[in-house]
Tab-separated table of C-alpha atoms in Angstrom:
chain	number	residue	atom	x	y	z
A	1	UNK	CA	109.556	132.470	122.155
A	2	UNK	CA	107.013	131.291	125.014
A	3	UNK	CA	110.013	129.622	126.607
A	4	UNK	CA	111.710	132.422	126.615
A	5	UNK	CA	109.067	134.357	128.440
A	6	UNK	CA	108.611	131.874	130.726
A	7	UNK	CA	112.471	131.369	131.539
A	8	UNK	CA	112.194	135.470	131.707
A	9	UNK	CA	109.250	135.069	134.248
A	10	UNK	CA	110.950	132.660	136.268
A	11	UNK	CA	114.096	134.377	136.854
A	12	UNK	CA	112.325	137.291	138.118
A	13	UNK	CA	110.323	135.037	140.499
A	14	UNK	CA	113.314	133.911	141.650
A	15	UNK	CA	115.171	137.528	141.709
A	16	UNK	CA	112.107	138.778	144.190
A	17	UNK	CA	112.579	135.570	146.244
A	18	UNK	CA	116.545	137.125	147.016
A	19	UNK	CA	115.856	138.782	150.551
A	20	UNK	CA	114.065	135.752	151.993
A	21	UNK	CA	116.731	133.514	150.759
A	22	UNK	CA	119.657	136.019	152.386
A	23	UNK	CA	117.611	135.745	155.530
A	24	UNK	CA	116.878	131.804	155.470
A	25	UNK	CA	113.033	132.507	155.548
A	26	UNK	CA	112.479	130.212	152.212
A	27	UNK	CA	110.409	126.933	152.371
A	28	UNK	CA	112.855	124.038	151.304
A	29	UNK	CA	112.012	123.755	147.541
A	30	UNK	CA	111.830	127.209	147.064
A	31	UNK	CA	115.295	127.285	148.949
A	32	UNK	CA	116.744	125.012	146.257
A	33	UNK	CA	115.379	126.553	143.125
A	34	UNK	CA	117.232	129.992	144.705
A	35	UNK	CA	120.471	128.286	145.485
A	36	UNK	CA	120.578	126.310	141.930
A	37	UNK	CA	119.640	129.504	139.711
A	38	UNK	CA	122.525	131.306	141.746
A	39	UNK	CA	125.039	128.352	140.901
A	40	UNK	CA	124.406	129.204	137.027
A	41	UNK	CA	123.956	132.845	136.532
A	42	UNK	CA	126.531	134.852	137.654
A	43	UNK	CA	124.586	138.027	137.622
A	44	UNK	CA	122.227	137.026	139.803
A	45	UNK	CA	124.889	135.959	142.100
A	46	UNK	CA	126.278	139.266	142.242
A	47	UNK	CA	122.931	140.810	142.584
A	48	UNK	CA	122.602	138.424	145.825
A	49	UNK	CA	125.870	139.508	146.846
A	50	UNK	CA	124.138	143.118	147.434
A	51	UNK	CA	121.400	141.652	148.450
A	52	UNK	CA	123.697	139.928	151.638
A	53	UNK	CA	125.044	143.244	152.516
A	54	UNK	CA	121.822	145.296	153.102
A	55	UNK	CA	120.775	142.272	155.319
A	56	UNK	CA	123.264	143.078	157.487
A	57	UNK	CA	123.285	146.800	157.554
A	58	UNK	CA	119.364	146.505	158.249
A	59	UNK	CA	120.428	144.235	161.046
A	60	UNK	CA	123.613	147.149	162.021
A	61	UNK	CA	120.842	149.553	161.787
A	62	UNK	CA	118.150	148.128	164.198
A	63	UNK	CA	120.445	147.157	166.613
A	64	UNK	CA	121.791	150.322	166.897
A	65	UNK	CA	118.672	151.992	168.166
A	66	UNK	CA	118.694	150.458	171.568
A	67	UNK	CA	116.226	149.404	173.761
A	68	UNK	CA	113.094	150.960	175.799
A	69	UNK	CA	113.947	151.979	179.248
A	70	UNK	CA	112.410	149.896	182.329
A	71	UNK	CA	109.365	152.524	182.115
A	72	UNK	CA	107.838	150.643	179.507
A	73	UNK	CA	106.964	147.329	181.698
A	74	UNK	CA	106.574	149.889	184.680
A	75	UNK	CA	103.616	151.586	182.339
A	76	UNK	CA	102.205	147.870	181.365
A	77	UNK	CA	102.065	146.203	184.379
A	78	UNK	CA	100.309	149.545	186.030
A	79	UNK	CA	98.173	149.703	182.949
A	80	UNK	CA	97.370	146.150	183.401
A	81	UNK	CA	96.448	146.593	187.312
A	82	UNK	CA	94.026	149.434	186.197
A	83	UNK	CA	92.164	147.319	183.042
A	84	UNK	CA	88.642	146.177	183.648
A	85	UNK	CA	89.773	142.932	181.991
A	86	UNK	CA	92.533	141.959	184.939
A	87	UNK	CA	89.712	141.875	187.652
A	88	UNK	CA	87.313	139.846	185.770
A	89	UNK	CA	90.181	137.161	184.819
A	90	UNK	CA	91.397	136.764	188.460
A	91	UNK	CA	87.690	136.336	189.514
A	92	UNK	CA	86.800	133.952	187.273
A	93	UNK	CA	89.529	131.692	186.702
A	94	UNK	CA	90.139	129.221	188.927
A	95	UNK	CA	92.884	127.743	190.852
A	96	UNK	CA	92.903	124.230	191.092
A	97	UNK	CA	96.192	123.732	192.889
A	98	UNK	CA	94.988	125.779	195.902
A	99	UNK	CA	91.758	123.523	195.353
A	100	UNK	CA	92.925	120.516	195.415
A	101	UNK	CA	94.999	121.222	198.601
A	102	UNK	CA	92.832	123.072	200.708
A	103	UNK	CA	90.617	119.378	199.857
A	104	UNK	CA	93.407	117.303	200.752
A	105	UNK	CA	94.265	119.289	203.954
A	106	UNK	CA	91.119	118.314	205.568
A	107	UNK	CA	91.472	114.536	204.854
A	108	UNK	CA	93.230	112.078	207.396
A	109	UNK	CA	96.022	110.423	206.664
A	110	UNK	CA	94.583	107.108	206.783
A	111	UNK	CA	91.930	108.018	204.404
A	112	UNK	CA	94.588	109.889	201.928
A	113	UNK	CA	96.863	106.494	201.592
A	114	UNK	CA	93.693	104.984	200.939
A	115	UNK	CA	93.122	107.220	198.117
A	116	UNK	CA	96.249	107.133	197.357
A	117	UNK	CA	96.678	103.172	196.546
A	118	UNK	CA	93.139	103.485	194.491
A	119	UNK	CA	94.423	106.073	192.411
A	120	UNK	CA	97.836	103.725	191.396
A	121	UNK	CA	95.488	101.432	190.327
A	122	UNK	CA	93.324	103.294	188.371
A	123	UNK	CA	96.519	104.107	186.871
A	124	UNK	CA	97.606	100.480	186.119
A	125	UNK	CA	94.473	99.494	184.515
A	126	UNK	CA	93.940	102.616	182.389
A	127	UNK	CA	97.663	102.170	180.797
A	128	UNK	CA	96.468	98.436	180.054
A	129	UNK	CA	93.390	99.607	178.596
A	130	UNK	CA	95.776	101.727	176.387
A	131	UNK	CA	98.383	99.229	175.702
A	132	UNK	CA	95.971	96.593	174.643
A	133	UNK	CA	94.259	99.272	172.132
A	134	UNK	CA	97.519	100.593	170.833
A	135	UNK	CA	98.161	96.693	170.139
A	136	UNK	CA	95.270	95.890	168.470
A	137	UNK	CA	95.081	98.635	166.176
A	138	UNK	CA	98.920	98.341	164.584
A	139	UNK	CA	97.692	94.492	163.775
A	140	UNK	CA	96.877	94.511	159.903
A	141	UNK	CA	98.299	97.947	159.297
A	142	UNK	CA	101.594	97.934	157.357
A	143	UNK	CA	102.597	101.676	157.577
A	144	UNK	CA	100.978	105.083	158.122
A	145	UNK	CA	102.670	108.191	156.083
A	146	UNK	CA	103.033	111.385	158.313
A	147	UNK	CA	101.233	113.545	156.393
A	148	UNK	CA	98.336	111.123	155.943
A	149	UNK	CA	96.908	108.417	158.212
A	150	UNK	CA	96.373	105.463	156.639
A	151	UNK	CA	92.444	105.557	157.500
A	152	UNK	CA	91.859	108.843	155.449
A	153	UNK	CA	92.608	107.079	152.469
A	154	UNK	CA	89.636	104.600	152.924
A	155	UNK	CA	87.076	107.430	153.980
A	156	UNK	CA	88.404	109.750	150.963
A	157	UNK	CA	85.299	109.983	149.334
A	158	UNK	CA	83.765	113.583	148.426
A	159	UNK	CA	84.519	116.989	147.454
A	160	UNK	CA	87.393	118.575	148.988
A	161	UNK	CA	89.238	122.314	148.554
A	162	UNK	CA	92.288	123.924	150.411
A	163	UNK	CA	90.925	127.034	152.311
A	164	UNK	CA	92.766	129.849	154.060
A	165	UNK	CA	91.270	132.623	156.401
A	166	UNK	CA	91.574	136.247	156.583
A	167	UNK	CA	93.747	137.090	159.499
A	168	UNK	CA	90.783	139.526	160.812
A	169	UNK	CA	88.508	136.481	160.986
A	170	UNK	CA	87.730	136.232	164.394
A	171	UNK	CA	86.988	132.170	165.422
A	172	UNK	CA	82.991	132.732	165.980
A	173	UNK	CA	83.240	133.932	162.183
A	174	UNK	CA	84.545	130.828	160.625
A	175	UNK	CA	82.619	128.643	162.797
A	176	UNK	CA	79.431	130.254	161.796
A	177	UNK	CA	80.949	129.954	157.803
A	178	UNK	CA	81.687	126.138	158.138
A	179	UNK	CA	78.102	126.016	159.411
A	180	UNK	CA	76.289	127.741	156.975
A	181	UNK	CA	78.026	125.898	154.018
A	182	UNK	CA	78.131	122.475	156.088
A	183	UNK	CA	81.819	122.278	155.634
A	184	UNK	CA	83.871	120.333	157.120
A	185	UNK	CA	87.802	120.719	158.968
A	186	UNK	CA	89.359	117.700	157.404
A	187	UNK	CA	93.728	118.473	158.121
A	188	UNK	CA	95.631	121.084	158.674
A	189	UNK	CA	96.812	124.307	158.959
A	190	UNK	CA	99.537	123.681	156.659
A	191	UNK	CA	101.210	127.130	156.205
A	192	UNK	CA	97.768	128.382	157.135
A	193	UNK	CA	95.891	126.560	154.854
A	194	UNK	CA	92.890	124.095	155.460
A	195	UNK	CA	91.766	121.069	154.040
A	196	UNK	CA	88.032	121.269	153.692
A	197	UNK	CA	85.381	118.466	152.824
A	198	UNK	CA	82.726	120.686	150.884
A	199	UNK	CA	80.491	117.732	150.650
A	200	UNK	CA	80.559	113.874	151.529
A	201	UNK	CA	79.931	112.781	148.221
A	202	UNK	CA	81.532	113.826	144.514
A	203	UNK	CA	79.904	117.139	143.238
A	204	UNK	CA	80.070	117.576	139.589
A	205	UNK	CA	83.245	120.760	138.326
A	206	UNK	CA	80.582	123.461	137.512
A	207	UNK	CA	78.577	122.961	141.079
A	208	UNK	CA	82.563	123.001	143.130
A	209	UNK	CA	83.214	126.249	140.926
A	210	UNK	CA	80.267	127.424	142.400
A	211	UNK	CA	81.018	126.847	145.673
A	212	UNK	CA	84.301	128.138	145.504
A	213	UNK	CA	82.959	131.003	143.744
A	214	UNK	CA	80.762	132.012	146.918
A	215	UNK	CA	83.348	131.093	149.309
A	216	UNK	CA	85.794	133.586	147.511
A	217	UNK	CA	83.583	136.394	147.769
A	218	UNK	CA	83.081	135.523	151.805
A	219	UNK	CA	84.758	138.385	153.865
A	220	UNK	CA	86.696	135.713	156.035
A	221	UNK	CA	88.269	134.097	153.567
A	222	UNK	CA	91.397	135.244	152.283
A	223	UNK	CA	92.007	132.081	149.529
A	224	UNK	CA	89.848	129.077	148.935
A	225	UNK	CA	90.543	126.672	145.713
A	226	UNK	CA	90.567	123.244	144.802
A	227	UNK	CA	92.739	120.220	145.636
A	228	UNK	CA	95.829	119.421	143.857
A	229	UNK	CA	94.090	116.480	142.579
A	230	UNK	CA	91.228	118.456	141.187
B	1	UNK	CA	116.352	123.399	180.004
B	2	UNK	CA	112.919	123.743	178.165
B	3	UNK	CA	111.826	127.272	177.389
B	4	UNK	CA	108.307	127.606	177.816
B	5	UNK	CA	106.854	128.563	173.953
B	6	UNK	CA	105.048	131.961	172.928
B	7	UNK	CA	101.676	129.987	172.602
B	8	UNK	CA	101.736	128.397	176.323
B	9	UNK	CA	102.845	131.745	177.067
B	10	UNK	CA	99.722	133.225	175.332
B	11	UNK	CA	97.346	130.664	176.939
B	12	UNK	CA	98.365	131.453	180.165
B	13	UNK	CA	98.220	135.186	179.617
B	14	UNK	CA	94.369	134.213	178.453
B	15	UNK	CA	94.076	132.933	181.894
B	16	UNK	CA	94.960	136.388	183.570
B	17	UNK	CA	98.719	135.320	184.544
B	18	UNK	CA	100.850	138.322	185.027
B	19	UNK	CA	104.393	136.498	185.212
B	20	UNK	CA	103.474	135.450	181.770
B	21	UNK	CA	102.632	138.355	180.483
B	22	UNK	CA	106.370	139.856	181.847
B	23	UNK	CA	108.299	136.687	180.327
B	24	UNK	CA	106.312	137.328	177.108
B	25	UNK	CA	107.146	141.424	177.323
B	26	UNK	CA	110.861	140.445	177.889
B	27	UNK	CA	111.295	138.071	175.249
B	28	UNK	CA	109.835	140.189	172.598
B	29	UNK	CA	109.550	143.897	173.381
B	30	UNK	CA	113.345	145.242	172.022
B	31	UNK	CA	112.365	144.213	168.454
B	32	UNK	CA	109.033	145.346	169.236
B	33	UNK	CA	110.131	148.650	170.117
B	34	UNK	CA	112.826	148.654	167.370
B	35	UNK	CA	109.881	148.226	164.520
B	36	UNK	CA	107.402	150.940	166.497
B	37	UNK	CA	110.724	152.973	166.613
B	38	UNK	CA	111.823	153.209	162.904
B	39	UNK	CA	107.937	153.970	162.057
B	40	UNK	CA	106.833	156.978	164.405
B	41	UNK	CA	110.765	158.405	164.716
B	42	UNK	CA	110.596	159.301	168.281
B	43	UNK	CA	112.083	156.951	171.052
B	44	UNK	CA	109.571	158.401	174.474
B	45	UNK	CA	106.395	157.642	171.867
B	46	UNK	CA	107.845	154.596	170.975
B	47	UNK	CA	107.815	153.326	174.668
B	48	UNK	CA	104.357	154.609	175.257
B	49	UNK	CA	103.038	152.304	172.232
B	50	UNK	CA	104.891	149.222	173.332
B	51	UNK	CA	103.240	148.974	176.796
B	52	UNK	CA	99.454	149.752	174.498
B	53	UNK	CA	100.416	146.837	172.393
B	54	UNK	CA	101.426	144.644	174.889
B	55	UNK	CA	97.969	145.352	176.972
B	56	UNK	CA	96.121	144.583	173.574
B	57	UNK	CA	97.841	141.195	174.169
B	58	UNK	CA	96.464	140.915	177.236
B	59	UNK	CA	93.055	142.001	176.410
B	60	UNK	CA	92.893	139.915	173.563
B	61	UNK	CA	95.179	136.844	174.376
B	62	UNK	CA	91.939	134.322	174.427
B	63	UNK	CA	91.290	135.090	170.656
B	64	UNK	CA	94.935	134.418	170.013
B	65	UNK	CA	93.944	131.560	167.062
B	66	UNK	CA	97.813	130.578	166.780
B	67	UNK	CA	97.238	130.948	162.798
B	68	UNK	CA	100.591	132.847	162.657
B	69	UNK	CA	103.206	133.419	164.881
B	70	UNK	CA	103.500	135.150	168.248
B	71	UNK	CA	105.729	137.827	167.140
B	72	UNK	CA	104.407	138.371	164.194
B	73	UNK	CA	100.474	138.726	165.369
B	74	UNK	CA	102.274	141.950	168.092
B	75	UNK	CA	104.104	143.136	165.179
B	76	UNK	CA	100.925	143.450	162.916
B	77	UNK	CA	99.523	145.088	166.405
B	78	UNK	CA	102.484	147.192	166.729
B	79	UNK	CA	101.998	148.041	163.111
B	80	UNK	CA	98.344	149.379	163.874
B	81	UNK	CA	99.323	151.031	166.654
B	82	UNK	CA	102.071	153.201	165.044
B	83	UNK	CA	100.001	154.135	162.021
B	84	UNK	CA	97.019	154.958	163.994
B	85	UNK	CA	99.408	157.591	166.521
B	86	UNK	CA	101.004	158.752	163.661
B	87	UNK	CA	97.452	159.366	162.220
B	88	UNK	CA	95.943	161.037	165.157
B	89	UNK	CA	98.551	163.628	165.462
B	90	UNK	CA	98.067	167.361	164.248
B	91	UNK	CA	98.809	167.950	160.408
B	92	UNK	CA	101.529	170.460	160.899
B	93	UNK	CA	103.321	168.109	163.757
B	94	UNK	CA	102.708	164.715	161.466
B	95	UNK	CA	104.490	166.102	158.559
B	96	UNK	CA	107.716	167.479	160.922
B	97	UNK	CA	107.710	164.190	162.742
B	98	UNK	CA	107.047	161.677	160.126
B	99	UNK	CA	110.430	163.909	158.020
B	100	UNK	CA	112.238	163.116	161.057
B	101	UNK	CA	111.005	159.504	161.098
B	102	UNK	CA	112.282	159.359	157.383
B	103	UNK	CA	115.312	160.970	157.437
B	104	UNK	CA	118.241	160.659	159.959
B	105	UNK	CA	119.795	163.257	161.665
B	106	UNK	CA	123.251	162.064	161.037
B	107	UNK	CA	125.456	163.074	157.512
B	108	UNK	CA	123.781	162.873	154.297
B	109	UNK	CA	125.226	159.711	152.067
B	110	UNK	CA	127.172	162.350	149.876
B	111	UNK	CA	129.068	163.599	153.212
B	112	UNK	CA	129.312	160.063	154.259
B	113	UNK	CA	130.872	158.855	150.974
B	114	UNK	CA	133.376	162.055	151.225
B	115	UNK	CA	133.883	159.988	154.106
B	116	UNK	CA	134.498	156.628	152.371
B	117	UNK	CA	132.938	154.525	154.364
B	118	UNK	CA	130.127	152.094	152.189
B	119	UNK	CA	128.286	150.476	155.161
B	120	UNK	CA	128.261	154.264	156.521
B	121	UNK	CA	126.106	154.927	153.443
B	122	UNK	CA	124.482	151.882	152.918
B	123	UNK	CA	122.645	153.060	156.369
B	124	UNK	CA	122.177	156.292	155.658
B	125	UNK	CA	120.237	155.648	152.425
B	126	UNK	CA	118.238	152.842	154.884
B	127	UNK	CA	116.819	155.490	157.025
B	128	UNK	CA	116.136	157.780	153.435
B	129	UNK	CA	113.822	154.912	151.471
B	130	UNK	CA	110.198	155.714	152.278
B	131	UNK	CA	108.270	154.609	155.403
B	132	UNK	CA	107.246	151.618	152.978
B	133	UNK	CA	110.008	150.428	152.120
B	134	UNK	CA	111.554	151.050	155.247
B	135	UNK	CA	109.444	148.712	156.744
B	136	UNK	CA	109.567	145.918	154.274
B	137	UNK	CA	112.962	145.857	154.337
B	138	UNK	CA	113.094	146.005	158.360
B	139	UNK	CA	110.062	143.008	158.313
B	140	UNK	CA	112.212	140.846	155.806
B	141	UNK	CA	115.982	141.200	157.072
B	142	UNK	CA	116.092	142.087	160.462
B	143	UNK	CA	112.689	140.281	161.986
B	144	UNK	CA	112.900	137.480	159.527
B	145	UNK	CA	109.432	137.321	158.606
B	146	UNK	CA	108.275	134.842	155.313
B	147	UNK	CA	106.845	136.347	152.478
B	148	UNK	CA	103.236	135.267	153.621
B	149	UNK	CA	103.905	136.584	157.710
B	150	UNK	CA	104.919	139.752	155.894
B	151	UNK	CA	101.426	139.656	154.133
B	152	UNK	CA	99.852	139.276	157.271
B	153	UNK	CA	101.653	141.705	158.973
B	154	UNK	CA	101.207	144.479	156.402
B	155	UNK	CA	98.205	143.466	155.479
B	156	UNK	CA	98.894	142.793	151.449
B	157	UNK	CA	98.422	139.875	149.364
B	158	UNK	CA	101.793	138.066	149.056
B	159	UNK	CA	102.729	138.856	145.469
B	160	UNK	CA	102.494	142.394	146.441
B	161	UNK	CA	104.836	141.993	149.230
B	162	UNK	CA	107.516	140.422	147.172
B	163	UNK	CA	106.837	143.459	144.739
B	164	UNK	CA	107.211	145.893	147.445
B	165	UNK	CA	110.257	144.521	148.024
B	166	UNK	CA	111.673	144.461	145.090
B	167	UNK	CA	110.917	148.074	144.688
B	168	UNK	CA	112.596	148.514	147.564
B	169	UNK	CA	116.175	147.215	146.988
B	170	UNK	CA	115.615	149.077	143.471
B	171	UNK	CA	115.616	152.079	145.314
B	172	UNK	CA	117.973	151.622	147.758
B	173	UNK	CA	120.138	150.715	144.915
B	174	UNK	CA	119.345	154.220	143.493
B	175	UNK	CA	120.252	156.445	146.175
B	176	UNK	CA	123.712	154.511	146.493
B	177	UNK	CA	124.373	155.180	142.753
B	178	UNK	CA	123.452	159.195	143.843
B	179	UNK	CA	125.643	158.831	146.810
B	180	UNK	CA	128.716	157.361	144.431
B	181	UNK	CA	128.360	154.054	145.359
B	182	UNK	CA	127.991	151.788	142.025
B	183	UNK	CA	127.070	148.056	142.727
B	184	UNK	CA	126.378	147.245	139.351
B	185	UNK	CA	122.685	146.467	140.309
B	186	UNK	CA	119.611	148.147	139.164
């Protein structure tokens, strides 16, 4: 009976998953589960059959409604010459191209070969510098993983959960949430979600849940929970 | 040849370039105006709201956090932007406009299937599903947005979105069936 359900439950997962397999929007495992349910049930097969053909009418359908005339950009670019925000930006950034040659210009050209020559070296010696570092650190190392350098593993220690933020979080918001909980940005985003380090060394379940709990119930956080491993 | 990518474009919009900010209106500002279109139903308001949500993007391109895509951070703009001039409008005036948004002008899918033509109805009953649906189904197939961009976009956990959606197909499947198109699905 409770396999039932569940095989119930997971065809409909899979039936709502349809449009964003038509479209090729699907993460790669979810794009296989899709594609082998489909190879053994034909009903669902002809229910992604209809599924193909509204894709493309939607598609039919918005590209039949044209395109803005040139008064749009005309409107935007006048808009932008009017905004308060357009005269502040121009004062305050700075251009370093005209900088640097307005600087140059006054030099002679003895001094600028000069300059020149002690710049290529600089060059030469920092790339050592590099080189000999790169070197040194592969020795003793027999692989790193992608996902994971190798020197995470050793420092792994503590009490980590996967965090992602409300869209509407603005970056002085999060910063001043890490803060206040001493958290710390250990990878990502991964599809938008964080790794977090909640503390450097392991907190017992009921004080994480706690955490977590809090976290949750923070306005810039749309989904916080544990680790896979947890 | 390299095309420069929405978030360099972004950055340097942050930094008040205006060639930029016209590479990033080019690229993007047809399916922009395409989504504003099929929400407030009238082509001149359309264009007006493009330009506003482009000069949020300008305005706002330093807090661009690159947590989502370009397009889909001005679509969820766009999205505001609609709703809110489709909010501020009188009551009498919403209600006409939003009908017109909603339904199209052309022949309804009975007259269309007199006409026998099933991608002639399938687009009619597009343009008759609710404002919703409408743009769940527009989000999804034509902009090609993930289940979790079209949570971000709409503004909806992601569980509702694939809901929503499937809500949506149910219905469109329903006004086919009323139209005399059977396709043995719901």
């Amino acid at each position: 009976m409770m396999k039932m359900n569940n095989n119930a439950a997971e065809r409909q997962e899979i039936e709502a998953l349809l449009p964003w397999h038509a479209a090729g929007t699907l993460g790669r495992r979810e794009a296989l589960k899709v594609e082998q349910a489909l190879a053994h049930d034909a009903d669902l097969a002809r229910q992604y059959a209809t599924v193909q053909e509204d894709l493309v009418e939607t598609i039919g359908l918005n590209e039949s409604l044209g395109a803005p005339s040139a008064r749009a950009m005309q409107k935007l670019m006048a808009d932008i010459e009017a905004d308060v925000s357009t005269a502040r930006r121009v004062r305050t950034s700075f251009n370093f191209g005209g900088w640097l040659s307005d600087k140059l210009s006054s030099f002679s050209p003895r001094t600028l070969a000069w300059s020149a020559t002690a710049a290529a070296l600089a060059v030469v010696l920092q790339a050592g510098l590099l080189a000999g570092m790169f070197v040194s650190e592969r020795q003793g190392r027999l692989y790193d993983t992608a996902s994971f350098p190798t020197e995470h593993v050793a420092s792994a220690a503590g009490t980590y959960a996967m965090i992602s933020f409300a869209p509407q979080a603005t970056a002085g918001e999060i910063t001043k949430l890490l803060e206040s909980y001493k958290i710390a940005l250990v990878e990502g985003p991964n599809g938008g979600v964080y790794k977090i380090r909640l503390a450097v060394t392991s907190l017992p379940k009921e004080e994480v849940a706690k955490v977590l709990k809090r976290l949750q119930d923070e306005s810039s956080v749309r989904f916080v929970g544990p680790t896979a491993a947890d | 040849m390299q095309t420069t990518s929405d978030e360099a474009l972004i950055g340097r919009i942050a930094a008040g370039d205006k060639l930029a900010m016209q590479v990033l209106f080019a690229r993007h500002h047809v399916r922009v105006y395409r989504f504003v279109l099929r929400l407030v139903g009238d082509p001149s308001r359309a264009e007006d709201l493009i330009s506003d949500v482009f000069l949020d993007v300008w305005r706002q391109a330093d807090r661009f956090e690159a947590r989502s895509q370009v397009s889909t951070w001005l679509l969820a703009i766009a999205r505001y932007k609609a709703l809110s001039a489709l909010r501020k409008r009188p009551d009498e005036e919403l209600d006409e406009e939003t009908a017109a948004a909603i339904e199209d002008p052309g022949d309804d899918p009975e007259v269309a299937m007199q006409k026998k033509d099933t991608s002639v109805v399938l687009r009619e009953c597009l343009t008759r599903l609710s404002a919703e649906h409408r743009e769940i189904i527009d989000l999804v197939y034509y902009h090609e947005k993930s289940v979790e961009e079209v949570s971000k976009i709409v503004g909806v956990p992601e569980n509702t979105v694939k809901t929503r959606m499937f809500y949506a197909r149910k219905k469109l499947g329903e006004l086919l069936k009323a139209a005399g198109v059977e396709r043995g699905w719901p």
